[in-house]
Tab-separated table of C-alpha atoms in Angstrom:
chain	number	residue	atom	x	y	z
A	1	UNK	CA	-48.740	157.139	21.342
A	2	UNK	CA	-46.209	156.483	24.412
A	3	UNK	CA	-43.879	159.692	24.397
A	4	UNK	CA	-41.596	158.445	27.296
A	5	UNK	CA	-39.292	155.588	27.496
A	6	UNK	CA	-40.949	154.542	30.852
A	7	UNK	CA	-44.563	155.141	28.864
A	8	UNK	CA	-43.269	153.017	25.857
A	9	UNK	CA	-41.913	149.742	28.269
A	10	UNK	CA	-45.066	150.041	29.650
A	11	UNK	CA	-46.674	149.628	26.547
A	12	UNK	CA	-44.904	147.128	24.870
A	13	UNK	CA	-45.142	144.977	27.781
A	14	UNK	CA	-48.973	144.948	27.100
A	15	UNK	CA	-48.769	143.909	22.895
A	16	UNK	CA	-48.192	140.375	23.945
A	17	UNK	CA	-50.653	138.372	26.281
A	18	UNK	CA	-47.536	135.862	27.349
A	19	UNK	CA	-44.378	136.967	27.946
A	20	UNK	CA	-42.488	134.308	25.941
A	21	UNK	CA	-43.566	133.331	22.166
A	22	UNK	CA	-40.964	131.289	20.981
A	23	UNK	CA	-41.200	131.566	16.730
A	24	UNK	CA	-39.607	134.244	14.233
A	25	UNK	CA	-43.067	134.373	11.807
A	26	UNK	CA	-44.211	137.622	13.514
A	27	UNK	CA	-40.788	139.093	13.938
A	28	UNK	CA	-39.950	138.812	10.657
A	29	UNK	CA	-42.958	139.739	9.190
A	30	UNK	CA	-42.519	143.240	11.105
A	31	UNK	CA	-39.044	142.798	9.869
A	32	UNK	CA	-39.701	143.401	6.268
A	33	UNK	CA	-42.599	146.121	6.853
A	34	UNK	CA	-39.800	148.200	8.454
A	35	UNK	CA	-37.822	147.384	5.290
A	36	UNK	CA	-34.228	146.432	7.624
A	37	UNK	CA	-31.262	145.931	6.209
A	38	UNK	CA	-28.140	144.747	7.845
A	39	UNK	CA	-27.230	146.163	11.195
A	40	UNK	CA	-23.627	145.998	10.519
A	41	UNK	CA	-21.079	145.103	8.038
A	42	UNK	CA	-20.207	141.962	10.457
A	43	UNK	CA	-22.049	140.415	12.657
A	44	UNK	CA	-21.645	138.069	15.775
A	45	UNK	CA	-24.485	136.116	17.615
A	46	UNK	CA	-23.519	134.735	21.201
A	47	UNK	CA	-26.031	132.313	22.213
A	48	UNK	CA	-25.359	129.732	25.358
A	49	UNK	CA	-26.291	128.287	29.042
A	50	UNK	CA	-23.914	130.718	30.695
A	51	UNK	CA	-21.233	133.275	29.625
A	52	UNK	CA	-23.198	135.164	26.963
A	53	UNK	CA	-23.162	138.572	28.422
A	54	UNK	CA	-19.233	138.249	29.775
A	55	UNK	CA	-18.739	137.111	26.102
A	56	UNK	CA	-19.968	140.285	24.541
A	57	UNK	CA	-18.414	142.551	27.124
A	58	UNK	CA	-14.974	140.548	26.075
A	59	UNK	CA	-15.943	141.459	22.474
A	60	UNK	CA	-17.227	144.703	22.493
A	61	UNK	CA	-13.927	145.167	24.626
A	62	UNK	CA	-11.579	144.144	22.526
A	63	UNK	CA	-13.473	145.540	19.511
A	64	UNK	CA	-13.725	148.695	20.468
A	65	UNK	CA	-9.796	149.162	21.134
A	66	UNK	CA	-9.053	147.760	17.636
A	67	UNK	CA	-10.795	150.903	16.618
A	68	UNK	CA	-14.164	149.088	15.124
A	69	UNK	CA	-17.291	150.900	15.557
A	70	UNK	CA	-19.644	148.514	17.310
A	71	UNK	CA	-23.041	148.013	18.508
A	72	UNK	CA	-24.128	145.599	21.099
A	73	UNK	CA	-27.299	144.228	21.988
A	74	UNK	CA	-27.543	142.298	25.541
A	75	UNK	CA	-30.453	141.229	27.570
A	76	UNK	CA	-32.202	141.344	30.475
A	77	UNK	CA	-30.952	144.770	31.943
A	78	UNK	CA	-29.872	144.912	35.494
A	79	UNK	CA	-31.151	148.764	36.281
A	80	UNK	CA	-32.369	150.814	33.300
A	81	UNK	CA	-33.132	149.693	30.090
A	82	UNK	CA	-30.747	151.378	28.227
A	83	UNK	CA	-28.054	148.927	29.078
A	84	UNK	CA	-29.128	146.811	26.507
A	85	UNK	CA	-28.396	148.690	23.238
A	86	UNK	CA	-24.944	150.044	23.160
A	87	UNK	CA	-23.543	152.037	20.282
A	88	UNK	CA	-19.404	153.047	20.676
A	89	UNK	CA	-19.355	151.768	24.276
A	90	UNK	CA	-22.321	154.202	25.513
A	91	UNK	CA	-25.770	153.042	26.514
A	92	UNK	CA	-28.698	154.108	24.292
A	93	UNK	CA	-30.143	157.367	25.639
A	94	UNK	CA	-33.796	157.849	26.035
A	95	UNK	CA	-34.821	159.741	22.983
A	96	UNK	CA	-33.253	157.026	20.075
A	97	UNK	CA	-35.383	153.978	22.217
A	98	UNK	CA	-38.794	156.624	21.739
A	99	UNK	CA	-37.442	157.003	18.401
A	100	UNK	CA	-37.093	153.775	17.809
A	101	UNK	CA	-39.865	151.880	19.618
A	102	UNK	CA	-41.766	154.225	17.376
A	103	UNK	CA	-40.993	152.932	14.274
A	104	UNK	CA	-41.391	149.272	15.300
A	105	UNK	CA	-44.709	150.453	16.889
A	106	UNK	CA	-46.069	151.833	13.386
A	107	UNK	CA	-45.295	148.481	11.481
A	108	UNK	CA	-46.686	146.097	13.772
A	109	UNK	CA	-49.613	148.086	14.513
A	110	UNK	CA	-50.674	147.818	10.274
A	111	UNK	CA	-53.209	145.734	8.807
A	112	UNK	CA	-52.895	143.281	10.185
A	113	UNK	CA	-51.639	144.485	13.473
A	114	UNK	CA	-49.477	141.507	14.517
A	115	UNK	CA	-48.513	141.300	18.699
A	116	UNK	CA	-44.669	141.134	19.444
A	117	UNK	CA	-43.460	139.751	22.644
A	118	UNK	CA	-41.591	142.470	24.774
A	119	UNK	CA	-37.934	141.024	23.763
A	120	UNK	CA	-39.251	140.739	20.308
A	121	UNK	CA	-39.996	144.617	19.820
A	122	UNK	CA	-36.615	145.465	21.861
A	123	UNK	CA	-34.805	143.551	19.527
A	124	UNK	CA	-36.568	145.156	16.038
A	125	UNK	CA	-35.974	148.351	17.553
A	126	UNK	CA	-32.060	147.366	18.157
A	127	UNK	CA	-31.445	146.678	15.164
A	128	UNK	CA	-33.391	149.859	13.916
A	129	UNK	CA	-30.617	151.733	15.711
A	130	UNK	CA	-28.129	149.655	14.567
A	131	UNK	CA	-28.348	149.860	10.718
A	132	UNK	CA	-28.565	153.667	11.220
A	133	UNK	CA	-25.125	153.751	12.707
A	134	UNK	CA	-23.562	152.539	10.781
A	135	UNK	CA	-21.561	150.164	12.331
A	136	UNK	CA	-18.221	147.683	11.405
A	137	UNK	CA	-19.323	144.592	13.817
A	138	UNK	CA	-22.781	144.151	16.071
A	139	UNK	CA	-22.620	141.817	18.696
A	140	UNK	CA	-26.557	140.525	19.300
A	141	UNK	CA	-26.839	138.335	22.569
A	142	UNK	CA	-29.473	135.498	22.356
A	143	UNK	CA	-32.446	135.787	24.674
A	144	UNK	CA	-34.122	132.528	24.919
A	145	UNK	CA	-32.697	129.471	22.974
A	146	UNK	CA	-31.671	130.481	19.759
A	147	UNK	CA	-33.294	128.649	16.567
A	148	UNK	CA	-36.600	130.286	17.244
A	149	UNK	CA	-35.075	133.736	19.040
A	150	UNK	CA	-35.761	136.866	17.485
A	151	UNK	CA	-31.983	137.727	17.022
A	152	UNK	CA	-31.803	134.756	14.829
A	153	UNK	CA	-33.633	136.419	12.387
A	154	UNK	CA	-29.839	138.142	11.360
A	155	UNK	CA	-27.527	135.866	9.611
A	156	UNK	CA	-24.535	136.015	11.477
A	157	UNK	CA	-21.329	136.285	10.046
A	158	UNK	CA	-20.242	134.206	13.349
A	159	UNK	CA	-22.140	132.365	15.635
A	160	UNK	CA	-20.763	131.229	19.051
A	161	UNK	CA	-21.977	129.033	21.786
A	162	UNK	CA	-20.150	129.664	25.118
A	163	UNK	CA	-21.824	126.532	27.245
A	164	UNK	CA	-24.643	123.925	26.574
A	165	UNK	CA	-26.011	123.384	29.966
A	166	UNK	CA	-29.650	122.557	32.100
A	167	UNK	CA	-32.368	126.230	31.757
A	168	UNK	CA	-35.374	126.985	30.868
A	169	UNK	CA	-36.316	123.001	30.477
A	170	UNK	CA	-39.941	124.066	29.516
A	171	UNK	CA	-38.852	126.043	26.230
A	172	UNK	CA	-35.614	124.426	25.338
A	173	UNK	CA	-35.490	120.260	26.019
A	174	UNK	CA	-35.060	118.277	29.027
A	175	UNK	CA	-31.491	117.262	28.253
A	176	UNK	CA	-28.312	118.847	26.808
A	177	UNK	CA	-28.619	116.978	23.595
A	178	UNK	CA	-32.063	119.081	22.679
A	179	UNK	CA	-31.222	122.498	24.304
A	180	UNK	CA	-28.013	122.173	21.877
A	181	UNK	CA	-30.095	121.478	19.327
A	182	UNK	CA	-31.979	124.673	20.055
A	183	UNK	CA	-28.762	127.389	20.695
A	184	UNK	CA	-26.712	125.633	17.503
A	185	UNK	CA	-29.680	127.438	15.442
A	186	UNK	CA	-28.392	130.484	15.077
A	187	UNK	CA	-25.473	128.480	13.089
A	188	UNK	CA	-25.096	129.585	9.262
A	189	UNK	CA	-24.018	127.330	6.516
A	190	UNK	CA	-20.367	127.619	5.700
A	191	UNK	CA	-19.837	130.458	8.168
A	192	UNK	CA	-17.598	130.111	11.434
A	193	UNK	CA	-19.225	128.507	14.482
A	194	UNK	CA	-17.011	129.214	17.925
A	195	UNK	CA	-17.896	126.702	20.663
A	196	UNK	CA	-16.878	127.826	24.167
A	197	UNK	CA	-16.973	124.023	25.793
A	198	UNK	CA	-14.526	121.359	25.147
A	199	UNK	CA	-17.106	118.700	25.194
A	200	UNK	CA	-20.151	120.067	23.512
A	201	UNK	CA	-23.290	117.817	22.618
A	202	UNK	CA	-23.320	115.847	19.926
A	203	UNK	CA	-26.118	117.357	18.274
A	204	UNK	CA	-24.147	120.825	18.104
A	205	UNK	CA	-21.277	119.314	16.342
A	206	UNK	CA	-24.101	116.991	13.837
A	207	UNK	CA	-25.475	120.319	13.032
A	208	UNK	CA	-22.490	122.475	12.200
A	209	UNK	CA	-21.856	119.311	9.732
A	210	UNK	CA	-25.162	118.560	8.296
A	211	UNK	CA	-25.255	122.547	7.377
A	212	UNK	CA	-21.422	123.004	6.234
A	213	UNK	CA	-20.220	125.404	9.190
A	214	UNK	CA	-16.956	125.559	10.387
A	215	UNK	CA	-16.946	124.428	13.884
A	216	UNK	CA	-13.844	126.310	15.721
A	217	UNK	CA	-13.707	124.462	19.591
A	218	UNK	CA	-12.062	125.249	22.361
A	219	UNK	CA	-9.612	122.425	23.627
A	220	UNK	CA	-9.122	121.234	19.627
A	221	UNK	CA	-8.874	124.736	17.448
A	222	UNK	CA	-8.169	126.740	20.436
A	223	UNK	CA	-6.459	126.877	23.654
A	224	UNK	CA	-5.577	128.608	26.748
A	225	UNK	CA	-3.834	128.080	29.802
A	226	UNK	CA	-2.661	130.294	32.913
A	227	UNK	CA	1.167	131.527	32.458
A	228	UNK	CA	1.408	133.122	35.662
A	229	UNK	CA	-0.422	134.953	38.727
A	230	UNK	CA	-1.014	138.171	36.055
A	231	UNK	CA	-0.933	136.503	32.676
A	232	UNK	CA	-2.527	133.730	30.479
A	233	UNK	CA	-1.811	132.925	27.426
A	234	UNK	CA	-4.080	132.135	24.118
A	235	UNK	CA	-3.134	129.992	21.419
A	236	UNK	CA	-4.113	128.625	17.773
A	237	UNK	CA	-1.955	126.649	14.915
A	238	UNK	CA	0.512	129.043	13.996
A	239	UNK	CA	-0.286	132.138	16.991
A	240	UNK	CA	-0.133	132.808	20.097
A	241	UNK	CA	-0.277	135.775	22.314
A	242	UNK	CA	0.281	135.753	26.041
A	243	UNK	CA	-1.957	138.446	28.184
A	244	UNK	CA	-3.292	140.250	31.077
A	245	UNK	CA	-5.810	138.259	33.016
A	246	UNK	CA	-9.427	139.531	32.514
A	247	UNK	CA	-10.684	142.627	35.019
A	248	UNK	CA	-13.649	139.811	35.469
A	249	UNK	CA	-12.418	137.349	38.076
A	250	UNK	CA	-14.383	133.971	37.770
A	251	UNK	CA	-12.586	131.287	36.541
A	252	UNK	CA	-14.687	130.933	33.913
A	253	UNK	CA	-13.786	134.458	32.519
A	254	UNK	CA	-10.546	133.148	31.160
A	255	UNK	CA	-12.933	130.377	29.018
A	256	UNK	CA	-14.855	133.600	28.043
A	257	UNK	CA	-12.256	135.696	26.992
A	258	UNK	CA	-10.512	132.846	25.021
A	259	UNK	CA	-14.161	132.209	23.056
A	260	UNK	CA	-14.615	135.844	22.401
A	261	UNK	CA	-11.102	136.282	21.241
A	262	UNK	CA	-11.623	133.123	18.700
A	263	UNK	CA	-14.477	134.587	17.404
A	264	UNK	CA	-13.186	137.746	16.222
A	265	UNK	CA	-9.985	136.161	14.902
A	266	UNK	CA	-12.723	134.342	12.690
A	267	UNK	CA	-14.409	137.588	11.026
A	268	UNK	CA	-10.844	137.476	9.327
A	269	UNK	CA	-10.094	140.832	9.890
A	270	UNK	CA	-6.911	142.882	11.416
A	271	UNK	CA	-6.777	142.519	15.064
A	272	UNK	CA	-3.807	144.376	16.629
A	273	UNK	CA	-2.096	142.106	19.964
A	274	UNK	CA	-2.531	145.598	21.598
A	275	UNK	CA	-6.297	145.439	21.186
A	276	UNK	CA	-6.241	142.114	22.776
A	277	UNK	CA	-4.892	142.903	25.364
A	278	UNK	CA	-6.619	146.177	26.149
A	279	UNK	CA	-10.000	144.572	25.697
A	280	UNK	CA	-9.245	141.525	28.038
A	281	UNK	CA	-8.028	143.737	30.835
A	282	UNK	CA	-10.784	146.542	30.466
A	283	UNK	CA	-13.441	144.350	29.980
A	284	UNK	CA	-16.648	144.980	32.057
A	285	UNK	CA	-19.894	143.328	32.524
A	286	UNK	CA	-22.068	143.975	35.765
A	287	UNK	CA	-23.550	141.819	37.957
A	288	UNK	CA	-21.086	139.306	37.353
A	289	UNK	CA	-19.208	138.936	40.727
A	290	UNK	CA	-19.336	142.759	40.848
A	291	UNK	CA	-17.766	143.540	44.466
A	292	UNK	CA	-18.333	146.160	47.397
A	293	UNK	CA	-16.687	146.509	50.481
A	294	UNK	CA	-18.820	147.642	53.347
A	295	UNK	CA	-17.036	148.358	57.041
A	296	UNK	CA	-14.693	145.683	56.603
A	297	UNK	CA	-17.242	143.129	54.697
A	298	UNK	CA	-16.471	142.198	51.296
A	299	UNK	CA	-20.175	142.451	49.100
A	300	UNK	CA	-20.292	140.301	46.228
A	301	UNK	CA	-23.743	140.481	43.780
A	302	UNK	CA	-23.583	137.882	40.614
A	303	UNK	CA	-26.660	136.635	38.355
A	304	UNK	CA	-25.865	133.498	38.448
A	305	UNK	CA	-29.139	131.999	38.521
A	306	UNK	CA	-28.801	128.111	37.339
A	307	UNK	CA	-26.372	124.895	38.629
A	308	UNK	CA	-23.856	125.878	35.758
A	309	UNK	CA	-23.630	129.368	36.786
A	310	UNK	CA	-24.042	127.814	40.946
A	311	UNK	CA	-20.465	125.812	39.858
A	312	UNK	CA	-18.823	128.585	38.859
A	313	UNK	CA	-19.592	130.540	41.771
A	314	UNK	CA	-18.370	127.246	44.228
A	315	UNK	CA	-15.299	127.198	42.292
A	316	UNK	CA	-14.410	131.147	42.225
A	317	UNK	CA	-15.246	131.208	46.291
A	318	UNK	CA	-12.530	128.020	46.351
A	319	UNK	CA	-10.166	130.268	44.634
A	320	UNK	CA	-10.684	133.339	46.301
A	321	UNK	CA	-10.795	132.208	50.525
A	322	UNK	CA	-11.768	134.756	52.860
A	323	UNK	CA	-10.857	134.876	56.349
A	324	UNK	CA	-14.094	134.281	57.784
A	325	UNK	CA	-17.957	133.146	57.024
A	326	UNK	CA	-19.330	133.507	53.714
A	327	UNK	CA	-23.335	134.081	53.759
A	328	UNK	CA	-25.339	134.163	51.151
A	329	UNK	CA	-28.474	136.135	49.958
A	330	UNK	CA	-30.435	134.304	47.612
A	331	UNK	CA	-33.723	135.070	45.614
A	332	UNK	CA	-35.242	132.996	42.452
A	333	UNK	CA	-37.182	133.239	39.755
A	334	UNK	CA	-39.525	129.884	39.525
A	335	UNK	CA	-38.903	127.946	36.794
A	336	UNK	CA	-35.277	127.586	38.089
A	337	UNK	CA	-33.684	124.371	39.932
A	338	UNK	CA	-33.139	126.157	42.803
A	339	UNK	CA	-32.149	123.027	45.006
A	340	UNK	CA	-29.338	122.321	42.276
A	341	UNK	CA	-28.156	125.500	42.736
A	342	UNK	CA	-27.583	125.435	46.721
A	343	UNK	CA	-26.494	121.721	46.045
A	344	UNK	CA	-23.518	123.602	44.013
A	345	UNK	CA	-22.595	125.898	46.581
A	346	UNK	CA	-23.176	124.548	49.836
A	347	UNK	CA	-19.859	123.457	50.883
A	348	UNK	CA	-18.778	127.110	50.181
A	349	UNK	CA	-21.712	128.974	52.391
A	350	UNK	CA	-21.883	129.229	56.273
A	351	UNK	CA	-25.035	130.787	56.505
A	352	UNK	CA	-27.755	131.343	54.276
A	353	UNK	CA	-30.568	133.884	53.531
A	354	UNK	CA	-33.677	133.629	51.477
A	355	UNK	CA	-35.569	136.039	50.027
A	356	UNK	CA	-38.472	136.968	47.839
A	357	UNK	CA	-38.893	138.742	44.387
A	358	UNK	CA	-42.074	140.703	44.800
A	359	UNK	CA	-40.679	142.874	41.735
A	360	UNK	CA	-40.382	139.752	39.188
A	361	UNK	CA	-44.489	139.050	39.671
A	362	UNK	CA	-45.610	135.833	39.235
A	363	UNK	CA	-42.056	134.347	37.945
A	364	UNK	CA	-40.726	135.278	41.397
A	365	UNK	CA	-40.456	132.948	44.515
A	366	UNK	CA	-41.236	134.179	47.592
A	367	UNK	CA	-39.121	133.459	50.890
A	368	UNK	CA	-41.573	131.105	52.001
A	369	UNK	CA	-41.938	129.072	48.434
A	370	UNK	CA	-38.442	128.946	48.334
A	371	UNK	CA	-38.075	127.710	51.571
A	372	UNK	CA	-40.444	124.936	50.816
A	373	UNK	CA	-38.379	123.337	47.786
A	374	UNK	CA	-35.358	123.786	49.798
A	375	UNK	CA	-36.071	121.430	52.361
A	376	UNK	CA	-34.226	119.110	53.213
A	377	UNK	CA	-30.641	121.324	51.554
A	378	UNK	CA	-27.965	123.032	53.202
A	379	UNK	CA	-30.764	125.957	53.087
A	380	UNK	CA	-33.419	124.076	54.938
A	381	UNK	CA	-32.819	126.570	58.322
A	382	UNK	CA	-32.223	129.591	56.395
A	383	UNK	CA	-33.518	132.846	57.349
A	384	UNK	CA	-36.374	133.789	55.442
A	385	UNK	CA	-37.076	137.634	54.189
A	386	UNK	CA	-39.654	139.344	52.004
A	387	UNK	CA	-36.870	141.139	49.743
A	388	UNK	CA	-33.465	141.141	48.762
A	389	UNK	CA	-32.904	144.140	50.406
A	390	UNK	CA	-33.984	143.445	53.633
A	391	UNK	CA	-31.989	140.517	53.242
A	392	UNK	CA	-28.961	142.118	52.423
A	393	UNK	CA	-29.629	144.441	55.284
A	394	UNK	CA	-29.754	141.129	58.075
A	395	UNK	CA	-26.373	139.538	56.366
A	396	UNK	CA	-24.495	142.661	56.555
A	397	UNK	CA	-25.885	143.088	60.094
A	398	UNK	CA	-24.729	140.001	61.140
A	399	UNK	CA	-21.369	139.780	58.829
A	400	UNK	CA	-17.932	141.070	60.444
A	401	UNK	CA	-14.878	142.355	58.954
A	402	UNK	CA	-13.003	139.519	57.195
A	403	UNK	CA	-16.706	138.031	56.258
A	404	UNK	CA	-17.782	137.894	52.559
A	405	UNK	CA	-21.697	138.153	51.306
A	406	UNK	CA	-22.356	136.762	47.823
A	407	UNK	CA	-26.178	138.239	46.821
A	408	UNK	CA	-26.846	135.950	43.931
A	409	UNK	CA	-29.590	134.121	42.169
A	410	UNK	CA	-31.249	136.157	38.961
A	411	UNK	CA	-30.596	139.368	37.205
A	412	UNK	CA	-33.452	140.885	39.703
A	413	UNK	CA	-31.739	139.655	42.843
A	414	UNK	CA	-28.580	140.995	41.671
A	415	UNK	CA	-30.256	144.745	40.101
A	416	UNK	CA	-32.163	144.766	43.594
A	417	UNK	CA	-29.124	144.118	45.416
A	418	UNK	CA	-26.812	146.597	43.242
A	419	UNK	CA	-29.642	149.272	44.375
A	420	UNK	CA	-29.615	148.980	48.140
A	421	UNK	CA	-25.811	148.772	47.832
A	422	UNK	CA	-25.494	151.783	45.792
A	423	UNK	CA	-28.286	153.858	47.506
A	424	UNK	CA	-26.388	153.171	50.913
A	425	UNK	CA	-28.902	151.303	52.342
């Protein structure tokens, strides 16, 4: 048997021969050999396009200062694995993952031994941890979808779907009508369903009727609004509460916070306006226009990694002018429309860089793959570089003070950039 966490990821990246088995048979079936109960008293499931991990961190934020003890389960990890199973705001330390991976390892491996995708065992072994908290609320993010993702195999107490948008085509649908389809899954009959967009598909809002749940919107159940340069204000039928603006600067934060905040009002339980606003102004989640400053250069690394997310970033670099070029460093995964994305933000870049994931394998693009389906885009003459880092290392050489860098494009370009920033490279 593994005995170290690295040892263990190693080996449960082998139990699976494809890295994505969309389907909750084998999950389950583990499931019940490991005999586990609920992970929490409450429980919320955040599924969407976009917004899912600034969602929990607004959650777990505002939990937290309400006093709740709270687990929260978030995927993929930008630099150790750990920061994907939190228990009281800390990450999971080594020894309760071996512990854990353990005990998912000795049912699957039983007669018959049945293969669990690497998300798949992370998740059983989450929720191992979880139920022996114990815990008032767990927050479980949605990897892939939602109908057929192993965190669907917990009924939650509230669902929520920040944004229905265009990812991960292959798995999900080729339009928003079927990838809504897909996240509304994790829906339960007669139980609270929070909905982040003001417009979501159709077939979101037919489910939550054919199966009974309440569907809470933003724009119709909920609302909020700017009050002022520091303060925004949140509102339902009969409350309101006026706040600090969220530590997380995107536009779209305030959409976030609004969504997590309507979620937790629907568990029904106490939630003190001093909690609120604690949570909203402490809330934390990197990677998501997490920013350096570097002789003069303002360093800006974000996951963004589809057109939704590319939007987002166009609009927040609208709102947030700096006094002179903006470059960008960007490296993809495959399967992503990368010539939407520059689309999105080319009116916002000066100068571009491309480079390569070597660490992602064969999901990553290099710089010269990239290159090719960027022809004929604002990045058609971009530089081209084998890594982010050496990337990174050409902007910055280039960039003056007043200049801004944005290092975008996947959790890998952003945990690669995050590394050479933080090592001092």
């Amino acid at each position: 048997m593994p005995r170290t966490l690295a040892d263990w990821l190693d080996h449960i990246e082998r139990q699976h021969p494809r890295e994505i088995e969309m389907g909750l048979e084998r999950v389950r079936a583990v499931a019940g050999r490991m005999r586990l109960g609920r992970p929490a008293r409450k429980v919320i499931t955040v599924a969407g396009t976009n917004g899912k991990g600034s969602t929990v961190a607004f959650l777990e934020a505002i939990a937290r200062a309400a006093g709740w003890r709270l687990g929260a389960y978030t995927s993929p990890h930008l630099l150790a694995y750990n920061e994907r199973v939190r228990i009281d705001g800390r990450d999971a330390d080594d020894a309760a993952l071996v512990e854990a991976f353990a005990a998912v390892e000795a049912a699957r491996s039983g007669a018959p031994a049945l293969p669990l995708t690497y998300f798949e065992f992370g998740t059983l072994a989450a929720l191992w941890l979880f139920a022996r908290a114990p815990l008032d609320l767990a927050v479980l993010e949605v990897g892939l979808g939602g109908r057929l993702d192993a965190t669907n195999l917990v009924d939650a107490d509230v669902a929520v779907v920040t944004t229905v948008d265009l990812d991960h085509q292959d798995w999900l649908g080729d339009d928003r009508e079927a990838i809504g389809r897909e996240k509304v899954g994790i829906a339960r009959a007669w139980k609270p369903l929070v909905l982040g967009e003001d417009d979501p598909p159709s077939s979101v809002l037919g489910h939550a009727y054919a199966i009974g749940a309440s569907a809470i919107r933003a724009g119709s159940d909920f609302f909020f609004e700017p009050v002022d340069a520091a303060h925004w204000r949140w509102r339902e039928i009969g409350y309101e509460i006026e706040l600090p603006n969220p530590r997380l600067s995107a536009p779209a934060q305030l959409r976030n916070a609004a969504t997590a905040i309507a979620a937790l009002r629907a568990l029904r339980r106490p939630l003190p306006k001093a909690a609120l606003a604690q949570g909203v102004a402490s809330a934390h989640a990197p990677g998501r226009l997490q920013a350096f400053v570097r002789d003069g250069v303002e360093i800006v690394v974000d996951v963004g990694h589809n057109p939704q997310a590319a939007r987002e970033l166009a609009a927040w670099l609208r709102s947030a002018l700096v006094a002179g070029r903006t470059f960008a460093v960007y490296a993809a995964l495959a399967d992503k429309d990368v010539a939407g994305v520059v689309a999105a933000l080319a009116g916002g870049v000066d100068a571009w860089h491309l480079a390569g994931l070597p660490q992602a394998g064969a999901r990553g693009l290099d710089a010269e793959a990239l290159a090719a389906r960027l022809a004929g885009t604002a990045a058609d003459d971009a530089a081209r570089h084998a890594g982010v880092a050496q990337a990174l290392a050409v902007a910055r050489a280039e960039a003056r003070a007043g200049d801004r860098i944005l290092a975008f494009g996947s959790f890998r370009t952003a945990a690669a950039a995050l590394v050479a920033l933080q090592g001092g490279h």
